[in-house]
GROMACS .gro file of C-alpha atoms in nm:
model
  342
    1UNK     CA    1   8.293   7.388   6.803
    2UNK     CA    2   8.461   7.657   6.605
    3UNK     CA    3   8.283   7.970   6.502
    4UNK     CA    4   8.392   8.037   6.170
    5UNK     CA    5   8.248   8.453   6.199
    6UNK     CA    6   8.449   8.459   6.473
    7UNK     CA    7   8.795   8.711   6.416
    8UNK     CA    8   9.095   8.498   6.425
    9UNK     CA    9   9.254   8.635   6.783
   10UNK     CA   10   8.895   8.533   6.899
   11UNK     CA   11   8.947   8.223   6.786
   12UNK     CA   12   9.279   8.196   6.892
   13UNK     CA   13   9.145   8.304   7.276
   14UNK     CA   14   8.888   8.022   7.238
   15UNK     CA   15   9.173   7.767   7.161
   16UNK     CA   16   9.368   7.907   7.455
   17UNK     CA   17   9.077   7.890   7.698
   18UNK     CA   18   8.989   7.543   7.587
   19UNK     CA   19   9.315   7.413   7.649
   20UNK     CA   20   9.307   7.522   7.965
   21UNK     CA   21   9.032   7.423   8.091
   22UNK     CA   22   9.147   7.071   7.972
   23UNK     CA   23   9.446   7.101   8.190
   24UNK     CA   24   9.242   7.261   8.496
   25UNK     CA   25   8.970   6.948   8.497
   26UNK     CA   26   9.191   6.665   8.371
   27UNK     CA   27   8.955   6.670   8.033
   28UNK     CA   28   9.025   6.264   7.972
   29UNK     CA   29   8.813   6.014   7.762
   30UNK     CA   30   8.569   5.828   7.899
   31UNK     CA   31   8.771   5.541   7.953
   32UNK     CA   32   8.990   5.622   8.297
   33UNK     CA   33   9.339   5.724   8.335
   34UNK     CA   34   9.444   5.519   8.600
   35UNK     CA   35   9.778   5.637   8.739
   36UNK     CA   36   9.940   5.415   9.003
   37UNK     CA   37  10.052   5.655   9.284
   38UNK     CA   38  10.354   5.591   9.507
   39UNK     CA   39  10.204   5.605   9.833
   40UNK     CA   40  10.177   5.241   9.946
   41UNK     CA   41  10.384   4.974  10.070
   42UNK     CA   42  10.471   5.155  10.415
   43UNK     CA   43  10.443   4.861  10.702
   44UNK     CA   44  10.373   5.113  10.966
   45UNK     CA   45  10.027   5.167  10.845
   46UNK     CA   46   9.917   4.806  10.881
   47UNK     CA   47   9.679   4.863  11.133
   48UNK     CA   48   9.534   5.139  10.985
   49UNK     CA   49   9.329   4.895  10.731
   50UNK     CA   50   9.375   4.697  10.439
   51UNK     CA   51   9.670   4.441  10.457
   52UNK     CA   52   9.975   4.441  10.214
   53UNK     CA   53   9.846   4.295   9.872
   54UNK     CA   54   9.517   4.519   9.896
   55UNK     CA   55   9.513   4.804   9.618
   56UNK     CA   56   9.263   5.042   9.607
   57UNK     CA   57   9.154   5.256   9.348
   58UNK     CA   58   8.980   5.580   9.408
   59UNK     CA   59   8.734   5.720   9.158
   60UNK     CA   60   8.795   6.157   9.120
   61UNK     CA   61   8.695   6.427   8.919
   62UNK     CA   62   8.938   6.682   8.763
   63UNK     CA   63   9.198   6.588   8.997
   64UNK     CA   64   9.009   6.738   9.303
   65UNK     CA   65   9.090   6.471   9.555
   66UNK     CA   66   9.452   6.392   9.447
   67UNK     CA   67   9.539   6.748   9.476
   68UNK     CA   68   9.428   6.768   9.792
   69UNK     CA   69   9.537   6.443   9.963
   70UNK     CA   70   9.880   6.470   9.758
   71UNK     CA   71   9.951   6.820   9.894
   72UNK     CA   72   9.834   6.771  10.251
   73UNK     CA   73  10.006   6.441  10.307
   74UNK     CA   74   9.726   6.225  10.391
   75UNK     CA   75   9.814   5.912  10.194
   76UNK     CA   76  10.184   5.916  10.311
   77UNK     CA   77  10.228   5.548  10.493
   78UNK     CA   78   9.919   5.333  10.399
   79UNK     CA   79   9.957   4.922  10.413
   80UNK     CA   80   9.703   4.981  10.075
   81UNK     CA   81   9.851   5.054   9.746
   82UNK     CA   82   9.675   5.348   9.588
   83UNK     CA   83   9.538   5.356   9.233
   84UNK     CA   84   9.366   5.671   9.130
   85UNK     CA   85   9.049   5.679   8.834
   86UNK     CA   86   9.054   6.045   8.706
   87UNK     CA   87   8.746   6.124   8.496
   88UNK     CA   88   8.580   6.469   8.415
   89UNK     CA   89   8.230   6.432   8.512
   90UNK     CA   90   8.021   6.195   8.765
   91UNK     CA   91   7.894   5.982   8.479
   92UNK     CA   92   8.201   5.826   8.342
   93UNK     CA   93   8.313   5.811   8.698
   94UNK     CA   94   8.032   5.572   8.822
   95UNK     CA   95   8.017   5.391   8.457
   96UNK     CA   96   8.432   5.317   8.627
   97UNK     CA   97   8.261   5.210   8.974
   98UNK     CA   98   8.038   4.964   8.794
   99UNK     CA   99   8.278   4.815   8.552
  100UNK     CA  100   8.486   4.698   8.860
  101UNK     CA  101   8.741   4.969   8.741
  102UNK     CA  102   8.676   5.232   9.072
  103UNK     CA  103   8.631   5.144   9.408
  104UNK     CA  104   8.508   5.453   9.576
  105UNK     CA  105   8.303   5.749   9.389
  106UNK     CA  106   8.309   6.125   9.496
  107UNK     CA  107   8.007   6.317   9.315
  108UNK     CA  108   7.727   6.586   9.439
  109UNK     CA  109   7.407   6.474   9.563
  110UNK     CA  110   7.217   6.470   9.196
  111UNK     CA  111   7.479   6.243   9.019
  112UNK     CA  112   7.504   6.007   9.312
  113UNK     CA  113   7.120   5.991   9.296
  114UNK     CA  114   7.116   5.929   8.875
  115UNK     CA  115   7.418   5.600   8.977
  116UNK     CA  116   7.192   5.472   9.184
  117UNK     CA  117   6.852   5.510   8.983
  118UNK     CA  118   7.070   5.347   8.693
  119UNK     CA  119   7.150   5.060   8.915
  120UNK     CA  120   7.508   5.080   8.969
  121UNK     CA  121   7.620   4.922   9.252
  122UNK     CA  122   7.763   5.179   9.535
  123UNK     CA  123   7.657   5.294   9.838
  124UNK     CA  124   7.713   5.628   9.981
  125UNK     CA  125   8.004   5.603  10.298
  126UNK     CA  126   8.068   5.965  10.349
  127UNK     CA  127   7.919   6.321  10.303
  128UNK     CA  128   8.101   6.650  10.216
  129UNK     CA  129   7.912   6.962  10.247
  130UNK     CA  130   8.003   7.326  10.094
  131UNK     CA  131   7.835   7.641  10.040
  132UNK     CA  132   7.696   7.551   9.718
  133UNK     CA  133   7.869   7.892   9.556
  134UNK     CA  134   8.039   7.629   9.348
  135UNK     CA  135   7.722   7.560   9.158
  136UNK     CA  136   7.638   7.834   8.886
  137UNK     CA  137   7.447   7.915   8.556
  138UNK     CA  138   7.647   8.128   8.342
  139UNK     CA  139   7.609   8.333   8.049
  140UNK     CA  140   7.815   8.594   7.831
  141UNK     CA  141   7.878   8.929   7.971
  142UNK     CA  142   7.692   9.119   7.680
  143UNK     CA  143   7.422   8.865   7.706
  144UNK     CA  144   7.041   8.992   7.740
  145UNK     CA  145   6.985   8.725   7.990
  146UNK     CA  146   6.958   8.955   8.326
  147UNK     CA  147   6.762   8.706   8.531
  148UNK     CA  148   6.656   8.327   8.610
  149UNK     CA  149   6.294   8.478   8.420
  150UNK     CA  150   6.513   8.567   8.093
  151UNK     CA  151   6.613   8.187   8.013
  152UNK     CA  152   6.228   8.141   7.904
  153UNK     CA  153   6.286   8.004   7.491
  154UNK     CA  154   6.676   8.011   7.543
  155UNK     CA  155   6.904   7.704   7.483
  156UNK     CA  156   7.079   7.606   7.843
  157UNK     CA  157   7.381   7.382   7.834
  158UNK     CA  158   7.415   7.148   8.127
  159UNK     CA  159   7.696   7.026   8.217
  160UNK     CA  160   7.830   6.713   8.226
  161UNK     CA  161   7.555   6.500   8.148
  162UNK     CA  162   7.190   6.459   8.228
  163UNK     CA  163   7.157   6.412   8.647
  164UNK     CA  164   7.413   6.678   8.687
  165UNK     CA  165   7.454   6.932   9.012
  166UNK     CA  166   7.382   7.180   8.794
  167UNK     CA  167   7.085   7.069   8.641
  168UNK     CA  168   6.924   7.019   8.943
  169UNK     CA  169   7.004   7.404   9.005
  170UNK     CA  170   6.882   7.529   8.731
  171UNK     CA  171   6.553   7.313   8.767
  172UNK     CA  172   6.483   7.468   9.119
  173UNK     CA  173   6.584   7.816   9.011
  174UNK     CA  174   6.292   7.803   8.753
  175UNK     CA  175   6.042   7.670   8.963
  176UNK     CA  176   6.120   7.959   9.213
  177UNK     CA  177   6.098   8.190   8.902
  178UNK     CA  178   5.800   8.022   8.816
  179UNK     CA  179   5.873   7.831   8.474
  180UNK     CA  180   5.849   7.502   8.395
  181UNK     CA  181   6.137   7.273   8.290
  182UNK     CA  182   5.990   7.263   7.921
  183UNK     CA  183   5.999   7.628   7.892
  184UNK     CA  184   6.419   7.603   7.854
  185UNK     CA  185   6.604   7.374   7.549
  186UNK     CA  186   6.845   7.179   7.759
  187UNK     CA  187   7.140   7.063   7.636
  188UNK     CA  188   7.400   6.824   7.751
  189UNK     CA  189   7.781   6.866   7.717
  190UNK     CA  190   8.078   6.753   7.852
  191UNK     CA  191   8.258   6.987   8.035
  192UNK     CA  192   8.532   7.098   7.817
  193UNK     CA  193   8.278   7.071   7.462
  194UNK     CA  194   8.041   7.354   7.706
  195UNK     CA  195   8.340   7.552   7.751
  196UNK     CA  196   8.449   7.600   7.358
  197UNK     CA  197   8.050   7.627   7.267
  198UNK     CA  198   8.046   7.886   7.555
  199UNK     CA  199   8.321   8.106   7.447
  200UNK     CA  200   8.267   8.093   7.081
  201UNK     CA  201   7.892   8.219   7.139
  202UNK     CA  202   7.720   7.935   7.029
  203UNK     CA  203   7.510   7.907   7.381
  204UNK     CA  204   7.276   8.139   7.562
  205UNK     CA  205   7.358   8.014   7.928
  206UNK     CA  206   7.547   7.733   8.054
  207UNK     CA  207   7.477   7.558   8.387
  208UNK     CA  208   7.835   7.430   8.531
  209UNK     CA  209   8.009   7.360   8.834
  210UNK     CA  210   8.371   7.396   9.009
  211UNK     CA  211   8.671   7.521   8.822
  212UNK     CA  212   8.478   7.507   8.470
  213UNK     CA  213   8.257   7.766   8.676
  214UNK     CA  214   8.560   7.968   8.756
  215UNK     CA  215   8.710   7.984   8.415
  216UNK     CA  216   8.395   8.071   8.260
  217UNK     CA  217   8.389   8.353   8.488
  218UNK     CA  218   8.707   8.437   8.391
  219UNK     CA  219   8.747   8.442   8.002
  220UNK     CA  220   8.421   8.669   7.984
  221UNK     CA  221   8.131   8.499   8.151
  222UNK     CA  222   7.882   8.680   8.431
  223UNK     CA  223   7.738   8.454   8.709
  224UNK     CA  224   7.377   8.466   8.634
  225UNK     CA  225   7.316   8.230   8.983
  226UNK     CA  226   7.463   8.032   9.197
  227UNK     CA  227   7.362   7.748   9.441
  228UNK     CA  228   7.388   7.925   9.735
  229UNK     CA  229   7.090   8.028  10.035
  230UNK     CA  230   6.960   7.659   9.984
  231UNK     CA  231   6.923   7.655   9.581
  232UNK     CA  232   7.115   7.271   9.612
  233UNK     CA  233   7.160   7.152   9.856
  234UNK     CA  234   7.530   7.162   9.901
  235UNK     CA  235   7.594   6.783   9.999
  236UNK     CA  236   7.812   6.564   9.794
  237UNK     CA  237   7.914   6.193   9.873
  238UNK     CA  238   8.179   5.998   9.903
  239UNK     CA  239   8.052   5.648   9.779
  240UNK     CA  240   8.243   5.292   9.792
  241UNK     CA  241   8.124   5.005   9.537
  242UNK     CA  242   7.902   4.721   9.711
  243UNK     CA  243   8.220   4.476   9.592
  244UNK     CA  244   8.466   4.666   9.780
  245UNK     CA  245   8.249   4.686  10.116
  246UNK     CA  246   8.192   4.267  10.054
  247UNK     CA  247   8.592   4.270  10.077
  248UNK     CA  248   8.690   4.272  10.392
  249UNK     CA  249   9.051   4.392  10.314
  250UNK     CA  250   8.867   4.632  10.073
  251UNK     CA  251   8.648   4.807  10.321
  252UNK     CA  252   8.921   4.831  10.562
  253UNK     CA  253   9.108   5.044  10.332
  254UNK     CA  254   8.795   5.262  10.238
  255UNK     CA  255   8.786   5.334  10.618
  256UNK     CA  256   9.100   5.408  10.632
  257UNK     CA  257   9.103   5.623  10.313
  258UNK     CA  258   8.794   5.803  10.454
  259UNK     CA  259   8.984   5.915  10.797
  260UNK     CA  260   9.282   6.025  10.614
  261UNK     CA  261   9.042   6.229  10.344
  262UNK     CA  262   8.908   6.388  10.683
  263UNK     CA  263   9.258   6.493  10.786
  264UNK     CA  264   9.315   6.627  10.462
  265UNK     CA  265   9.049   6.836  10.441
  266UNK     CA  266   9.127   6.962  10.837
  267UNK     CA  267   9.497   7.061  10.655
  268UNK     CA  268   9.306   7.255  10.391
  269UNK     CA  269   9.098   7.429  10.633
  270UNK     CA  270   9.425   7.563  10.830
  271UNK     CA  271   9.656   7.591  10.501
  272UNK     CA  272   9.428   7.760  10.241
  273UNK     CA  273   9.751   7.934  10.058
  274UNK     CA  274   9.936   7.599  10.042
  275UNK     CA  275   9.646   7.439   9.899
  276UNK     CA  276   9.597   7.704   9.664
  277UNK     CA  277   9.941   7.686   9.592
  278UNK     CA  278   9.907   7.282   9.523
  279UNK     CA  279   9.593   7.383   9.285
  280UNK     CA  280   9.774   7.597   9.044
  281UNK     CA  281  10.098   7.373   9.051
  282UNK     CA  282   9.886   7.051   8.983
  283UNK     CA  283   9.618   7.192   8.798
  284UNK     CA  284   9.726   7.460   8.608
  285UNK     CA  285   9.483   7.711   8.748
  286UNK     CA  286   9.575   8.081   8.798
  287UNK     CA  287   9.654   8.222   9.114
  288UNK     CA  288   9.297   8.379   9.130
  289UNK     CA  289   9.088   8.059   9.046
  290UNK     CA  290   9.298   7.852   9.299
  291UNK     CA  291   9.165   8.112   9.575
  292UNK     CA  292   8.832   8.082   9.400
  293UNK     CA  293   8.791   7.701   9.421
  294UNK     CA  294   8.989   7.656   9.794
  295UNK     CA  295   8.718   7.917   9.924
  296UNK     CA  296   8.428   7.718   9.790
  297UNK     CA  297   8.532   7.380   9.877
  298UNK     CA  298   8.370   7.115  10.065
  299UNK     CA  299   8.515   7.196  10.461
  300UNK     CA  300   8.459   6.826  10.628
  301UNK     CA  301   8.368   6.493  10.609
  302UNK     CA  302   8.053   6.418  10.771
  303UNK     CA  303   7.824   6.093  10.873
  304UNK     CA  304   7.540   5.998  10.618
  305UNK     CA  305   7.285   6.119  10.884
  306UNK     CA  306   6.899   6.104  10.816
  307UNK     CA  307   6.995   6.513  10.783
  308UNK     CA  308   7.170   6.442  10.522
  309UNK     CA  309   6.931   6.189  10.369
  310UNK     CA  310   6.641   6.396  10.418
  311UNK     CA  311   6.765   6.695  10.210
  312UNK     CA  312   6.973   6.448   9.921
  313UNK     CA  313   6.609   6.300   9.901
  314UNK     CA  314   6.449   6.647   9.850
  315UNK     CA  315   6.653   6.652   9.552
  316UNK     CA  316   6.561   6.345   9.392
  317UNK     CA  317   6.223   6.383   9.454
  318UNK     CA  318   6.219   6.754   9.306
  319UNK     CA  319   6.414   6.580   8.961
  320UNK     CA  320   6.157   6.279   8.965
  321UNK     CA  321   5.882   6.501   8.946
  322UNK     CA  322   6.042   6.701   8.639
  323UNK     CA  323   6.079   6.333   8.471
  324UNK     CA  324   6.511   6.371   8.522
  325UNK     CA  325   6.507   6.088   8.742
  326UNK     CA  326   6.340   5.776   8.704
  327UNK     CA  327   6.300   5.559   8.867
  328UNK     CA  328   6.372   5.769   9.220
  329UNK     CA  329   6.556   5.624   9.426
  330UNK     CA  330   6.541   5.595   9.822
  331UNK     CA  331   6.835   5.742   9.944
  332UNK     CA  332   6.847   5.539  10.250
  333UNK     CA  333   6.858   5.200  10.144
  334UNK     CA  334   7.169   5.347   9.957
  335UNK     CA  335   7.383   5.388  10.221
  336UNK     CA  336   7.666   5.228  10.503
  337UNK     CA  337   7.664   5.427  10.831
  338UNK     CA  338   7.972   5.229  10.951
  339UNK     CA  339   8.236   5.386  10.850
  340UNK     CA  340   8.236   5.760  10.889
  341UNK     CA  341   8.093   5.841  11.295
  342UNK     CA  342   8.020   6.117  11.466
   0.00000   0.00000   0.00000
């Protein structure tokens, strides 16, 4: 990914920036990192769900659920032993859930949607909802790209891989500008690759999410758009694999896991410096992108509700018709109501 016209403190800064933004998104192999995490064991808890004997493993991406349920508390005392799957993107994530390797999933709307048009085997249990000011295309700050109109002919990375969040922003921003999805070269990227072919100028705009959005920001980038005012639809999912839900000491400790991940994100809601604070310890991000990333994170857990369906749905249907997603899948016969309520 080097530039070789590049000066050499350029270069340098590119080196610097990538390594960060390995450290801020856990940048790991495809193959998971699964860390056992001290939190289980506690007799207490054995009514909460999921017996002694029962571990389960929860799928994450770039640490964003162990920071939080770490620094709030919320695992402290389960009858479960905890195993956590940390991956970079959605994809590898779900590749985890259907090689038996993940029990649970948490991924946006579009990625869930790709799983399950692939086949793998999860269903979604939970729904998070944000602004959707997490979502953005970015390109350089000198670049000649003004607006959504300007990315006619220009190479577009998406990031991580095809079925992403962002792609399915940047396919509804150019419909509303009026362009096709042919009239950009997409490209596909992990993460981390994006970030050094970002900074070392060797993209024209790169569609991204989360703290990769942040740091691009940061080391020189200008938000071009963001998924805000309904351009995604700002639902994400917490999913649990069909084999865990079949296991009855499994599923118990999903629910479980699902009403403590509900406390957790009440803590974050009333403690937004602490869990800032637990961001830049745990992640390495700066004080600024910690603020950045607590202020657009998801708020609550909510019920799969035909709401919910209805607008995930939207999404597919808007990436089928672009030939993104095939086949499409029907949201609803892709989901368990029984565990997150009103």
């Amino acid at each position: 990914m080097n530039n070789r016209n590049l000066m050499t403190h350029t270069t340098a800064r590119t080196a610097r920036t990538t390594r960060t933004v390995r450290t801020l998104g856990a940048a790991l192999s495809l193959a998971a990192l699964l860390a056992t995490t001290a939190c289980g064991g506690d007799s207490e808890a054995a009514s909460d769900g999921g017996g002694s004997g029962v571990t389960l493993t929860i799928g994450d991406q770039a640490k964003n659920l162990q920071t939080l349920l770490n620094a709030s508390g919320a695992l402290k005392g389960t009858s479960y032993e905890v195993k956590w799957a940390e991956f970079e993107g959605a994809a590898p994530l779900f590749q985890a859930v259907q090689a038996g390797a993940a029990d649970t999933s948490y991924a946006a709307d579009l990625p869930t949607l790709q799983a399950l048009s692939g086949g793998v085997p999860v269903k979604a249990v939970g729904a998070l909802r944000n602004d959707g000011t997490h979502t953005g295309i970015v390109v350089r700050e000198g670049s000649s790209i003004r607006d959504v109109k300007d990315l006619k002919g220009k190479k577009v990375v998406v990031s991580s891989a095809k079925g992403s969040i962002a792609e399915y922003l940047l396919a509804h921003v150019l419909e509303q500008a009026g362009l096709s999805y042919d009239d950009v070269k997409v490209q596909y990227l992990l993460p981390t690759d994006a970030q050094a072919a970002f900074t070392s100028g060797k993209i024209d705009a790169w569609a991204t999410f989360g703290v990769y959005k942040a740091v691009a920001e940061q080391q020189g980038g200008r938000l071009l758009v963001n998924g805000a005012d309904g351009r995604v639809s700002g639902y994400g999912f917490i999913g649990a694999s069909e084999k865990a839900l079949a296991d009855q000491g499994k599923k118990a400790a999903v629910s479980d896991y699902l009403r403590r991940l509900d406390k957790a994100l009440a803590w974050s809601r009333q403690h937004p410096d602490d869990y800032a604070k637990a961001i830049q310890q745990n992640n390495g991000a700066s004080a600024e992108i910690a603020k950045t990333l607590v202020s657009q994170a998801n708020s609550q857990l909510l019920p799969v509700s035909s709401q919910v369906v209805k607008a995930v749905q939207k999404v597919g249907d808007t990436m089928h018709g672009i030939g993104v997603l095939t086949p499409n899948p029907t949201v609803a016969d892709h989901v368990d109501t029984s565990l997150v309520k009103e």
